Coordinates of C-alpha atoms in Angstrom, one line a residue:
M1 CA -30.2 44.9 10.5
G2 CA -31.8 41.7 9.4
N3 CA -35.2 40.6 10.8
Y4 CA -35.3 38.2 13.7
L5 CA -39.2 38.0 13.6
N6 CA -41.6 36.7 11.1
S7 CA -42.4 39.4 8.5
S8 CA -44.7 39.8 5.6
C9 CA -43.8 38.4 2.2
S10 CA -42.3 40.8 -0.3
S11 CA -41.6 40.3 -4.0
L12 CA -38.3 38.7 -4.8
S13 CA -35.7 40.6 -6.8
I14 CA -32.3 39.8 -8.2
S15 CA -29.7 42.5 -8.2
K16 CA -26.1 42.1 -9.3
E17 CA -23.8 45.0 -9.6
N18 CA -21.4 43.3 -12.0
S19 CA -21.3 40.3 -14.2
E20 CA -17.9 39.0 -13.2
P21 CA -18.3 35.3 -12.2
L22 CA -17.7 34.6 -8.5
P23 CA -15.3 31.9 -7.4
I24 CA -18.1 30.0 -5.9
E25 CA -19.8 29.6 -9.3
T26 CA -17.0 27.1 -10.2
I27 CA -17.1 23.7 -8.6
F28 CA -13.7 22.5 -7.4
N29 CA -12.5 19.0 -8.2
L30 CA -9.1 17.4 -7.4
P31 CA -6.8 17.4 -10.4
S32 CA -7.1 13.6 -10.6
A33 CA -10.2 11.6 -10.0
V34 CA -10.5 9.9 -6.7
P35 CA -9.1 6.4 -7.2
T36 CA -10.9 3.1 -6.7
W37 CA -9.4 2.0 -3.4
P38 CA -8.4 -1.6 -2.5
P39 CA -11.3 -3.4 -0.9
G40 CA -11.6 -3.8 2.8
K41 CA -13.9 -2.9 5.8
G42 CA -15.9 0.3 5.7
F43 CA -13.5 2.8 4.2
A44 CA -14.8 4.9 1.3
N45 CA -18.1 3.0 1.2
G46 CA -20.2 6.2 1.0
S47 CA -21.8 5.9 4.4
I48 CA -20.5 5.5 8.0
D49 CA -22.3 3.8 10.9
L50 CA -22.1 6.0 14.0
G51 CA -23.6 3.3 16.2
G52 CA -27.3 3.7 15.4
I53 CA -27.2 6.5 12.8
L54 CA -25.9 6.0 9.3
V55 CA -24.5 9.2 7.8
Y56 CA -23.9 9.9 4.1
Q57 CA -21.8 12.8 2.9
V58 CA -23.5 14.8 0.1
S59 CA -21.5 17.3 -1.9
S60 CA -24.1 18.1 -4.6
F61 CA -26.4 21.0 -3.9
N62 CA -29.4 23.1 -5.0
K63 CA -28.9 26.8 -4.5
T64 CA -31.4 28.4 -2.1
W65 CA -30.3 32.0 -1.7
A66 CA -27.3 34.3 -2.1
T67 CA -26.0 37.7 -1.1
H68 CA -23.3 39.4 -3.1
E69 CA -21.8 41.6 -0.5
G70 CA -20.6 41.2 3.1
G71 CA -18.4 38.4 4.4
P72 CA -14.8 37.7 3.4
D73 CA -13.6 40.0 0.6
N74 CA -17.1 41.6 0.7
L75 CA -18.3 39.1 -2.0
G76 CA -21.2 37.7 0.0
A77 CA -22.2 34.1 0.6
T78 CA -24.4 31.4 -1.0
F79 CA -26.8 29.0 0.7
Y80 CA -27.6 25.5 -0.4
E81 CA -29.7 22.4 0.3
P82 CA -28.2 19.0 -0.4
S83 CA -29.5 17.3 -3.5
S84 CA -29.7 13.6 -4.4
I85 CA -30.2 12.5 -0.8
P86 CA -30.3 8.7 -0.7
K87 CA -33.5 6.9 0.1
G88 CA -34.2 6.7 3.8
Y89 CA -31.8 9.5 4.6
F90 CA -32.8 13.0 5.9
M91 CA -31.4 16.5 5.8
L92 CA -29.7 17.8 9.0
G93 CA -29.2 21.4 7.9
S94 CA -28.4 23.7 5.0
Y95 CA -24.9 24.4 3.7
S96 CA -23.3 27.8 3.2
Q97 CA -20.0 29.1 1.9
P98 CA -18.3 32.4 1.2
N99 CA -18.4 33.5 -2.4
N100 CA -14.7 34.2 -2.5
K101 CA -13.8 30.5 -2.7
L102 CA -14.5 27.8 -5.3
L103 CA -17.5 25.6 -4.3
F104 CA -16.0 22.8 -2.3
G105 CA -18.2 21.6 0.5
W106 CA -20.4 18.9 1.9
V107 CA -23.1 18.2 4.5
L108 CA -24.1 15.0 6.2
T109 CA -27.5 13.4 5.8
A110 CA -28.7 10.8 8.3
K111 CA -30.6 7.6 8.5
D112 CA -32.0 6.0 11.7
V113 CA -30.9 2.3 12.1
T114 CA -31.6 1.9 15.8
N115 CA -35.0 0.1 15.3
N116 CA -36.0 1.9 18.5
H117 CA -39.6 2.9 17.7
S118 CA -40.2 4.5 21.1
R119 CA -37.0 6.6 21.0
P120 CA -35.8 6.8 17.5
A121 CA -32.4 8.4 16.8
L122 CA -33.9 11.0 14.6
K123 CA -37.2 13.0 14.9
M124 CA -38.8 15.9 13.0
P125 CA -38.9 19.3 14.7
V126 CA -42.1 20.4 16.3
D127 CA -41.8 23.9 14.8
F128 CA -39.5 26.4 13.3
T129 CA -38.4 29.9 14.6
L130 CA -37.5 32.5 12.1
I131 CA -34.2 33.9 13.5
W132 CA -33.3 36.3 10.7
S133 CA -34.3 37.6 7.3
S134 CA -32.7 39.9 4.8
E135 CA -36.0 41.7 3.9
S136 CA -35.0 45.0 5.5
L137 CA -31.4 45.0 4.2
N138 CA -30.4 47.3 1.4
I139 CA -27.8 44.9 0.0
N140 CA -27.0 43.2 -3.3
Q141 CA -28.9 39.9 -3.0
D142 CA -30.8 37.3 -5.0
G143 CA -34.3 37.8 -3.6
H144 CA -34.6 37.5 0.1
G145 CA -33.2 34.9 2.5
Y146 CA -34.7 33.5 5.7
I147 CA -32.8 31.5 8.4
W148 CA -34.8 29.1 10.5
L149 CA -34.0 27.4 13.8
P150 CA -35.7 24.0 14.2
I151 CA -37.5 23.6 17.5
P152 CA -36.8 20.0 18.6
P153 CA -38.9 17.6 20.6
D154 CA -37.9 16.9 24.2
G155 CA -34.6 14.9 24.3
Y156 CA -33.6 15.9 20.8
I157 CA -31.2 18.6 19.5
P158 CA -30.9 20.4 16.1
V159 CA -27.5 20.3 14.4
G160 CA -28.2 22.7 11.5
H161 CA -30.3 25.6 10.3
I162 CA -32.7 25.7 7.4
V163 CA -32.4 28.6 4.8
T164 CA -35.3 29.4 2.5
S165 CA -36.1 32.1 0.0
S166 CA -39.7 32.4 1.2
P167 CA -41.1 33.7 4.5
A168 CA -43.3 30.7 4.8
K169 CA -42.2 28.1 7.4
P170 CA -40.5 25.0 6.0
P171 CA -42.4 21.8 6.2
L172 CA -41.7 19.9 9.4
D173 CA -40.5 16.8 7.5
K174 CA -37.8 18.9 5.8
I175 CA -35.2 18.2 8.4
R176 CA -34.4 15.9 11.4
C177 CA -33.3 16.7 14.9
V178 CA -31.0 14.2 16.6
R179 CA -31.4 12.3 19.9
S180 CA -29.2 14.0 22.5
D181 CA -27.0 11.0 23.2
F182 CA -26.0 10.9 19.5
T183 CA -24.7 14.5 19.8
D184 CA -21.6 16.3 21.0
S185 CA -20.8 19.9 21.6
A186 CA -19.8 22.1 18.6
E187 CA -18.1 25.5 18.2
V188 CA -17.6 28.1 15.5
D189 CA -14.8 27.6 13.1
S190 CA -14.3 30.0 10.1
W191 CA -16.4 33.0 9.3
I192 CA -18.8 32.6 6.4
W193 CA -20.8 35.8 6.3
G194 CA -21.9 39.0 8.1
Q195 CA -23.2 42.3 6.9
G196 CA -19.7 43.9 6.5
D197 CA -16.4 42.7 5.2
V198 CA -15.1 42.1 8.7
V199 CA -16.9 40.5 11.7
N200 CA -19.3 42.9 13.3
Y201 CA -20.4 41.5 16.6
N202 CA -23.4 43.9 16.7
G203 CA -25.0 42.0 13.8
L204 CA -25.6 38.4 12.7
N205 CA -22.6 36.3 11.9
L206 CA -22.5 32.9 10.3
Y207 CA -19.7 30.4 10.8
S208 CA -18.8 26.9 9.7
S209 CA -18.9 24.5 12.7
R210 CA -16.6 21.9 14.2
P211 CA -16.6 19.6 17.2
S212 CA -15.4 21.4 20.4
Q213 CA -13.2 18.5 21.3
R214 CA -10.9 17.1 18.6
G215 CA -8.3 14.4 18.6
I216 CA -7.8 10.7 18.4
Q217 CA -10.1 9.9 21.3
S218 CA -12.8 12.5 20.5
L219 CA -16.1 11.3 19.2
G220 CA -17.6 14.5 17.7
V221 CA -18.5 14.4 14.0
P222 CA -18.9 17.6 12.0
T223 CA -22.1 17.9 10.0
G224 CA -21.0 20.4 7.4
T225 CA -23.8 22.8 8.4
F226 CA -23.3 26.3 9.7
I227 CA -23.8 28.1 13.0
A228 CA -25.6 31.4 13.3
Q229 CA -24.5 33.8 16.1
A230 CA -27.1 36.3 17.3
Q231 CA -26.5 40.0 17.1
N232 CA -25.3 41.8 20.2
N233 CA -24.6 38.8 22.5
G234 CA -22.7 36.5 20.1
T235 CA -24.7 33.5 21.3
S236 CA -24.6 30.5 19.0
M237 CA -28.2 29.3 18.3
I238 CA -26.9 25.8 17.5
S239 CA -24.1 24.3 19.5
A240 CA -24.2 20.6 18.7
C241 CA -22.7 18.2 16.2
L242 CA -23.1 14.4 15.8
K243 CA -21.3 11.9 18.0
N244 CA -19.9 8.5 16.9
V245 CA -20.8 5.9 19.6
N246 CA -19.6 3.1 17.4
A247 CA -16.3 2.1 19.1
S248 CA -15.1 -0.1 16.2
L249 CA -14.0 2.9 14.0
S250 CA -15.4 0.8 11.1
A251 CA -14.6 3.4 8.4
M252 CA -10.9 3.7 9.0
P253 CA -8.7 2.5 6.1
T254 CA -6.8 -0.8 6.1
L255 CA -3.0 -0.9 5.6
S256 CA -3.3 -1.6 1.9
Q257 CA -5.8 1.3 1.6
I258 CA -3.4 3.6 3.5
R259 CA -0.6 2.7 1.1
A260 CA -2.9 3.6 -1.8
L261 CA -3.8 6.9 -0.2
V262 CA -0.1 7.7 0.2
Q263 CA 0.5 7.0 -3.4
A264 CA -2.4 9.2 -4.4
Y265 CA -1.8 12.2 -2.1
S266 CA 1.8 12.1 -0.8
P267 CA 3.1 15.7 -0.9
W268 CA 6.1 17.0 -2.8
V269 CA 8.3 19.1 -0.5
Y270 CA 10.5 21.8 -2.1
F271 CA 13.6 23.2 -0.4
H272 CA 14.9 26.7 -1.0
P273 CA 17.8 26.9 -3.5
D274 CA 20.1 28.4 -0.7
E275 CA 19.1 25.7 1.8
Q276 CA 22.2 24.2 3.6
Y277 CA 20.5 22.0 6.1
L278 CA 18.4 19.2 4.4
P279 CA 16.5 16.3 5.9
S280 CA 17.9 12.8 6.3
S281 CA 16.5 9.5 7.6
V282 CA 16.8 9.0 11.3
G283 CA 19.0 5.9 10.6
W284 CA 21.4 8.0 8.5
F285 CA 21.7 10.4 11.4
F286 CA 22.5 7.6 13.8
Q287 CA 24.9 5.8 11.5
N288 CA 26.8 8.9 10.8
G289 CA 28.0 9.7 14.2
A290 CA 25.1 11.0 16.3
L291 CA 25.7 10.5 20.0
L292 CA 23.6 9.9 23.1
Y293 CA 24.7 11.9 26.1
T294 CA 23.8 11.2 29.7
K295 CA 23.6 13.8 32.4
G296 CA 26.5 13.4 34.8
N297 CA 28.6 11.4 32.3
E298 CA 28.9 14.0 29.5
S299 CA 32.5 13.0 28.7
N300 CA 31.5 9.5 27.7
P301 CA 28.7 9.7 25.0
S302 CA 27.4 6.6 23.3
P303 CA 27.0 5.8 19.6
I304 CA 23.4 5.2 18.7
E305 CA 22.3 1.9 17.1
L306 CA 20.6 2.0 13.7
K307 CA 17.0 1.8 15.0
G308 CA 17.7 3.6 18.3
S309 CA 17.3 0.4 20.3
N310 CA 19.8 1.7 22.9
L311 CA 17.9 4.9 23.5
P312 CA 16.0 5.2 26.8
Q313 CA 12.4 3.9 26.2
T314 CA 10.9 5.1 29.4
G315 CA 10.7 8.3 31.3
S316 CA 9.9 11.9 30.3
N317 CA 11.7 14.9 29.0
D318 CA 13.6 15.4 32.2
G319 CA 17.0 16.5 30.9
A320 CA 18.7 13.2 31.8
Y321 CA 19.6 12.3 28.2
W322 CA 20.0 14.2 24.9
L323 CA 21.3 13.7 21.4
D324 CA 24.0 15.6 19.6
L325 CA 26.0 15.7 16.4
P326 CA 29.4 14.0 16.1
S327 CA 32.2 15.5 18.3
D328 CA 34.6 15.8 15.4
Q329 CA 34.2 19.3 13.9
Q330 CA 34.5 18.2 10.2
E331 CA 32.0 15.3 10.7
K332 CA 29.7 17.6 12.6
E333 CA 29.5 20.1 9.7
R334 CA 28.9 17.2 7.3
V335 CA 26.1 15.7 9.3
Q336 CA 24.5 19.1 9.8
K337 CA 23.8 19.3 6.1
G338 CA 21.7 16.1 6.1
D339 CA 21.3 13.8 3.1
L340 CA 18.3 14.4 0.9
Q341 CA 18.9 11.2 -1.1
D342 CA 18.6 9.1 2.1
A343 CA 15.7 11.1 3.6
E344 CA 12.5 9.2 4.6
A345 CA 9.0 10.4 5.4
Y346 CA 7.5 8.9 8.5
L347 CA 3.8 8.5 8.5
H348 CA 1.5 8.6 11.5
I349 CA -2.1 7.5 10.7
K350 CA -4.8 8.9 13.0
P351 CA -8.6 8.6 13.3
V352 CA -10.1 12.1 13.7
L353 CA -13.5 13.7 13.9
G354 CA -15.1 10.7 15.3
G355 CA -13.5 8.3 12.8
T356 CA -15.1 10.0 9.9
F357 CA -11.8 11.3 8.6
T358 CA -8.2 10.0 8.5
D359 CA -5.2 12.2 9.2
I360 CA -1.9 11.1 7.5
V361 CA 0.8 13.0 9.3
V362 CA 4.0 13.2 7.2
W363 CA 7.0 13.8 9.4
L364 CA 10.5 14.8 8.1
F365 CA 13.7 14.8 10.2
Y366 CA 16.5 17.3 9.8
P367 CA 19.8 16.9 11.6
F368 CA 20.1 20.7 12.0
N369 CA 18.0 23.8 12.0
G370 CA 19.8 26.9 10.7
A371 CA 20.0 30.4 12.1
A372 CA 17.0 32.7 11.9
R373 CA 17.0 35.7 9.6
T374 CA 15.2 38.9 10.1
K375 CA 13.8 41.6 7.7
I376 CA 14.1 45.1 9.0
K377 CA 12.4 47.3 6.5
F378 CA 14.7 47.1 3.5
L379 CA 17.5 45.1 5.2
T380 CA 17.9 41.4 5.7
V381 CA 20.3 40.3 8.5
S382 CA 21.1 37.0 10.2
L383 CA 20.4 36.7 13.9
G384 CA 23.7 35.0 14.6
K385 CA 23.2 31.8 16.5
I386 CA 19.6 32.6 17.3
G387 CA 17.4 29.8 16.0
E388 CA 20.1 27.2 15.6
H389 CA 19.5 23.8 17.1
V390 CA 20.3 20.1 16.6
G391 CA 17.4 17.8 15.5
D392 CA 14.4 19.4 13.8
W393 CA 11.1 17.6 13.2
E394 CA 8.6 19.2 10.8
H395 CA 5.4 17.8 9.3
V396 CA 2.4 18.3 7.0
T397 CA -0.9 16.5 7.6
L398 CA -3.3 15.2 4.9
R399 CA -6.9 15.1 6.0
V400 CA -8.9 12.5 4.0
S401 CA -12.6 11.8 4.1
N402 CA -13.5 8.3 5.1
F403 CA -16.7 8.5 3.2
D404 CA -15.0 8.5 -0.2
G405 CA -11.2 8.8 0.3
A406 CA -11.0 12.3 -1.1
L407 CA -8.3 14.7 0.1
K408 CA -10.1 17.6 1.9
S409 CA -7.4 19.7 3.4
V410 CA -3.7 19.9 4.4
Y411 CA -2.1 21.2 7.6
F412 CA 1.3 23.0 7.3
S413 CA 3.3 23.0 10.5
Q414 CA 5.1 26.3 11.3
H415 CA 7.2 27.8 14.1
N416 CA 4.5 28.4 16.7
G417 CA 1.5 26.7 15.2
G418 CA 0.4 26.1 11.7
V419 CA -2.4 26.5 9.2
W420 CA -5.0 24.3 7.6
V421 CA -5.5 24.9 3.8
D422 CA -8.6 23.4 2.1
A423 CA -8.0 21.5 -1.1
P424 CA -9.0 24.4 -3.5
G425 CA -6.2 26.6 -2.0
L426 CA -3.5 24.0 -2.6
E427 CA -0.9 23.7 -5.3
F428 CA -0.8 20.3 -6.9
Q429 CA 1.8 18.3 -8.9
N430 CA 1.7 14.9 -10.6
G431 CA -2.1 14.5 -10.1
S432 CA -3.6 15.2 -6.7
K433 CA -0.3 15.4 -4.8
P434 CA -0.1 18.7 -2.9
V435 CA 3.0 20.8 -2.9
A436 CA 4.7 22.0 0.3
Y437 CA 7.5 24.5 0.7
A438 CA 10.1 24.2 3.5
S439 CA 11.3 27.6 4.6
L440 CA 15.0 28.5 4.4
H441 CA 16.9 27.3 7.5
G442 CA 13.8 27.0 9.7
H443 CA 12.0 24.4 7.6
A444 CA 8.5 25.6 8.5
M445 CA 6.0 24.4 6.0
Y446 CA 4.0 26.6 3.7
S447 CA 1.5 26.1 0.9
S448 CA 3.0 28.5 -1.6
A449 CA 6.3 30.1 -2.6
G450 CA 7.4 33.5 -1.5
L451 CA 8.3 35.4 1.7
V452 CA 6.2 35.0 4.8
L453 CA 7.1 37.6 7.3
Q454 CA 6.5 36.7 11.0
G455 CA 6.2 40.2 12.4
N456 CA 4.6 43.6 11.7
D457 CA 5.3 46.8 9.8
G458 CA 8.0 45.4 7.6
V459 CA 10.0 44.0 10.5
G460 CA 10.0 40.3 11.4
L461 CA 11.4 36.8 11.0
R462 CA 11.9 35.8 7.3
N463 CA 10.4 32.6 6.1
D464 CA 11.6 32.3 2.5
C465 CA 10.1 29.6 0.3
E466 CA 11.1 28.9 -3.3
K467 CA 11.3 26.0 -5.7
S468 CA 14.7 24.4 -6.6
N469 CA 16.0 21.1 -7.9
M470 CA 16.1 20.0 -4.2
V471 CA 12.7 18.4 -3.9
M472 CA 11.4 15.3 -2.1
D473 CA 8.5 13.1 -3.3
T474 CA 7.5 11.9 0.2
G475 CA 5.6 8.9 -1.3
T476 CA 8.7 7.3 -2.8
K477 CA 10.4 6.7 0.6
S478 CA 7.7 6.7 3.2
I479 CA 7.3 4.4 6.3
V480 CA 4.1 4.0 8.2
F481 CA 5.6 4.1 11.7
A482 CA 2.4 4.5 13.8
A483 CA -1.3 3.6 13.4
E484 CA -2.9 2.9 16.8
F485 CA -6.1 1.5 15.3
L486 CA -4.3 -1.2 13.4
P487 CA -2.9 -4.4 15.0
S488 CA 0.7 -4.0 16.3
S489 CA 1.8 -6.9 14.1
M490 CA 1.0 -4.7 11.0
V491 CA 2.8 -1.5 12.1
V492 CA 5.9 -1.9 14.2
E493 CA 7.0 1.3 15.9
P494 CA 10.8 1.9 15.8
P495 CA 12.4 2.2 19.2
W496 CA 13.5 5.8 18.6
L497 CA 9.9 6.8 18.4
N498 CA 9.5 6.2 22.1
Y499 CA 12.5 8.2 23.1
A500 CA 11.0 11.1 25.2
R501 CA 14.0 13.4 25.6
K502 CA 15.6 16.1 23.4
W503 CA 16.9 15.3 20.0
G504 CA 19.6 18.0 20.5
P505 CA 21.5 19.6 23.3
N506 CA 20.3 22.6 25.3
I507 CA 23.2 25.0 24.8
S508 CA 22.7 28.5 26.1
Y509 CA 24.5 31.6 24.7
N510 CA 24.3 35.3 25.4
T511 CA 21.3 36.4 23.5
D512 CA 22.1 40.1 24.1
D513 CA 25.5 39.6 22.5
E514 CA 23.9 38.0 19.4
L515 CA 21.4 40.8 19.1
K516 CA 24.1 43.5 19.5
K517 CA 25.9 42.1 16.5
V518 CA 22.7 43.0 14.5
E519 CA 22.0 46.3 16.2
K520 CA 25.4 47.8 15.4
F521 CA 24.3 47.9 11.7
L522 CA 21.1 49.8 12.5
L523 CA 20.4 53.4 13.2
G524 CA 17.6 55.4 14.6
K525 CA 14.1 54.2 13.8
L526 CA 15.5 50.9 12.4
K527 CA 17.1 50.1 15.7
S528 CA 13.9 50.9 17.7
A529 CA 11.8 48.8 15.3
F530 CA 14.2 45.9 15.7
K531 CA 14.1 46.0 19.5
K532 CA 10.3 46.1 19.4
F533 CA 10.3 43.0 17.1
V534 CA 12.7 41.1 19.4
D535 CA 10.5 41.7 22.4
G536 CA 7.7 39.9 20.6
L537 CA 9.6 36.8 19.5
P538 CA 8.3 33.5 20.7
K539 CA 10.5 31.8 23.3
E540 CA 11.4 28.8 21.1
V541 CA 13.4 31.2 18.8
F542 CA 16.0 31.8 21.6
G543 CA 18.5 29.2 22.7
E544 CA 20.0 26.2 20.9
E545 CA 17.6 23.5 22.1
G546 CA 16.7 20.4 20.2
P547 CA 13.0 19.5 20.1
T548 CA 11.4 16.3 21.3
G549 CA 10.3 13.7 18.8
P550 CA 6.9 13.4 17.1
K551 CA 5.3 11.2 19.7
M552 CA 5.9 13.8 22.4
K553 CA 4.0 16.5 20.6
D554 CA 0.5 17.6 21.7
S555 CA -0.7 16.9 18.2
W556 CA 0.2 13.2 18.4
N557 CA -3.1 12.5 20.1
G558 CA -4.7 15.8 19.8
E559 CA -5.7 18.2 17.0
E560 CA -3.2 20.3 15.0
N561 CA -2.5 23.6 16.6
S562 CA -3.9 26.3 14.3

């Protein structure tokens, strides 16, 4: 166990079992330099005004301490202090990252601009408590590490720990605590380090932190510091981040800056070489025979106008209306296939993390979602009609720092959630444009090619991703269709965006019959493994039910579901 009490100083030692360079010893940079953005407002100016506290993002560091075992991949973690802090700014906490990733991080430094001398926004701690040291650990480490918790004055809260390589207390002016009304609640995010290669809740664990509440209206601002959780009880010793009380969202990009961001970072989307159901523009879908159905008058569907102006603009997803493919069978099969040459990317621009980041949500529309396929050990079989539905919306989200305009991470939407991938884990093409792969038939988005199996023990839904000559540069045909922080005169929402009902019919079929078609090819253990897999499938896999549009998703105003 590490020490949670002050201990006597011991000599420092450096021990490395091998000389192989660790990933963290390489600094990650985007393939292309961050562009010079068009001028306008406070975007990419280096600092952001939170309404009394100026914050500056620092991504250059001085190494403090490192361990070479424990944590993800059992490669250890490294701890840093921000370097080159601008004059008048102060450190809020140390930075830490697992050694199994390229160095790609940042912490915020802060400057008080309240001019409130009696209750400044920032204050030095009154003391430090040593919460852990590595002195008693027989691990591969560079000397010894000490983690300190700042003790704040009354009315103030620490938002980061200090890590040192000496048992001596840090000087009080090393760090600043934050006045409580400039803070919001924080929670643990990804695991950074612990004494084993998996989380051991009986020991110390370190995590990156994030605001507890996230979304367009949320004010929490991440600091880039880490959270230490105590052994045995899992209590976080720091549970706060910063809060943006500046209602103006002064650091959000202008429309011209958004267009420049799209040109710099718009993703390339690759479709599987066997893909039959490609995206189209919404207008193409409407113009090529899509129909609006009304409950109680199903025999008299209506053609849909180009921009969807005759779609219901009020109400909720109550089943009163739905869309469907053309009634003519030949036309239906043609429209199902989409039209990649006519496809458009629809962009929703969102302020997130207290307006310190911008999310560019890139939506694609598919007229049809194909049948699911399953892998059962060495067999691959279609699930019949299971998984088919009319109208399929999928997206990727680019998260950009409003401090400098750099792309930090990308979210890939998938069947029942999705995943954030930091920039070092992305594939790039044509500069700093990330690559996304749409899975065969289901169109879930992934960051790399190959098979992703949604299941266990060699049995599950197949998500096959592969490059082909069917590819879409989303930047060439993109439309900003929503940005709530910009004047409505700049961004006009198309009428179809406010259509709240299903983009496809809800047609039921006998699921048991579809599954029996698969089971008849299976014997013994394969059949029992298949039945166990089916019992665990998410509900959305069953039934031919078109989804609602982008604006009806929880992520429209909230955080991506990961």
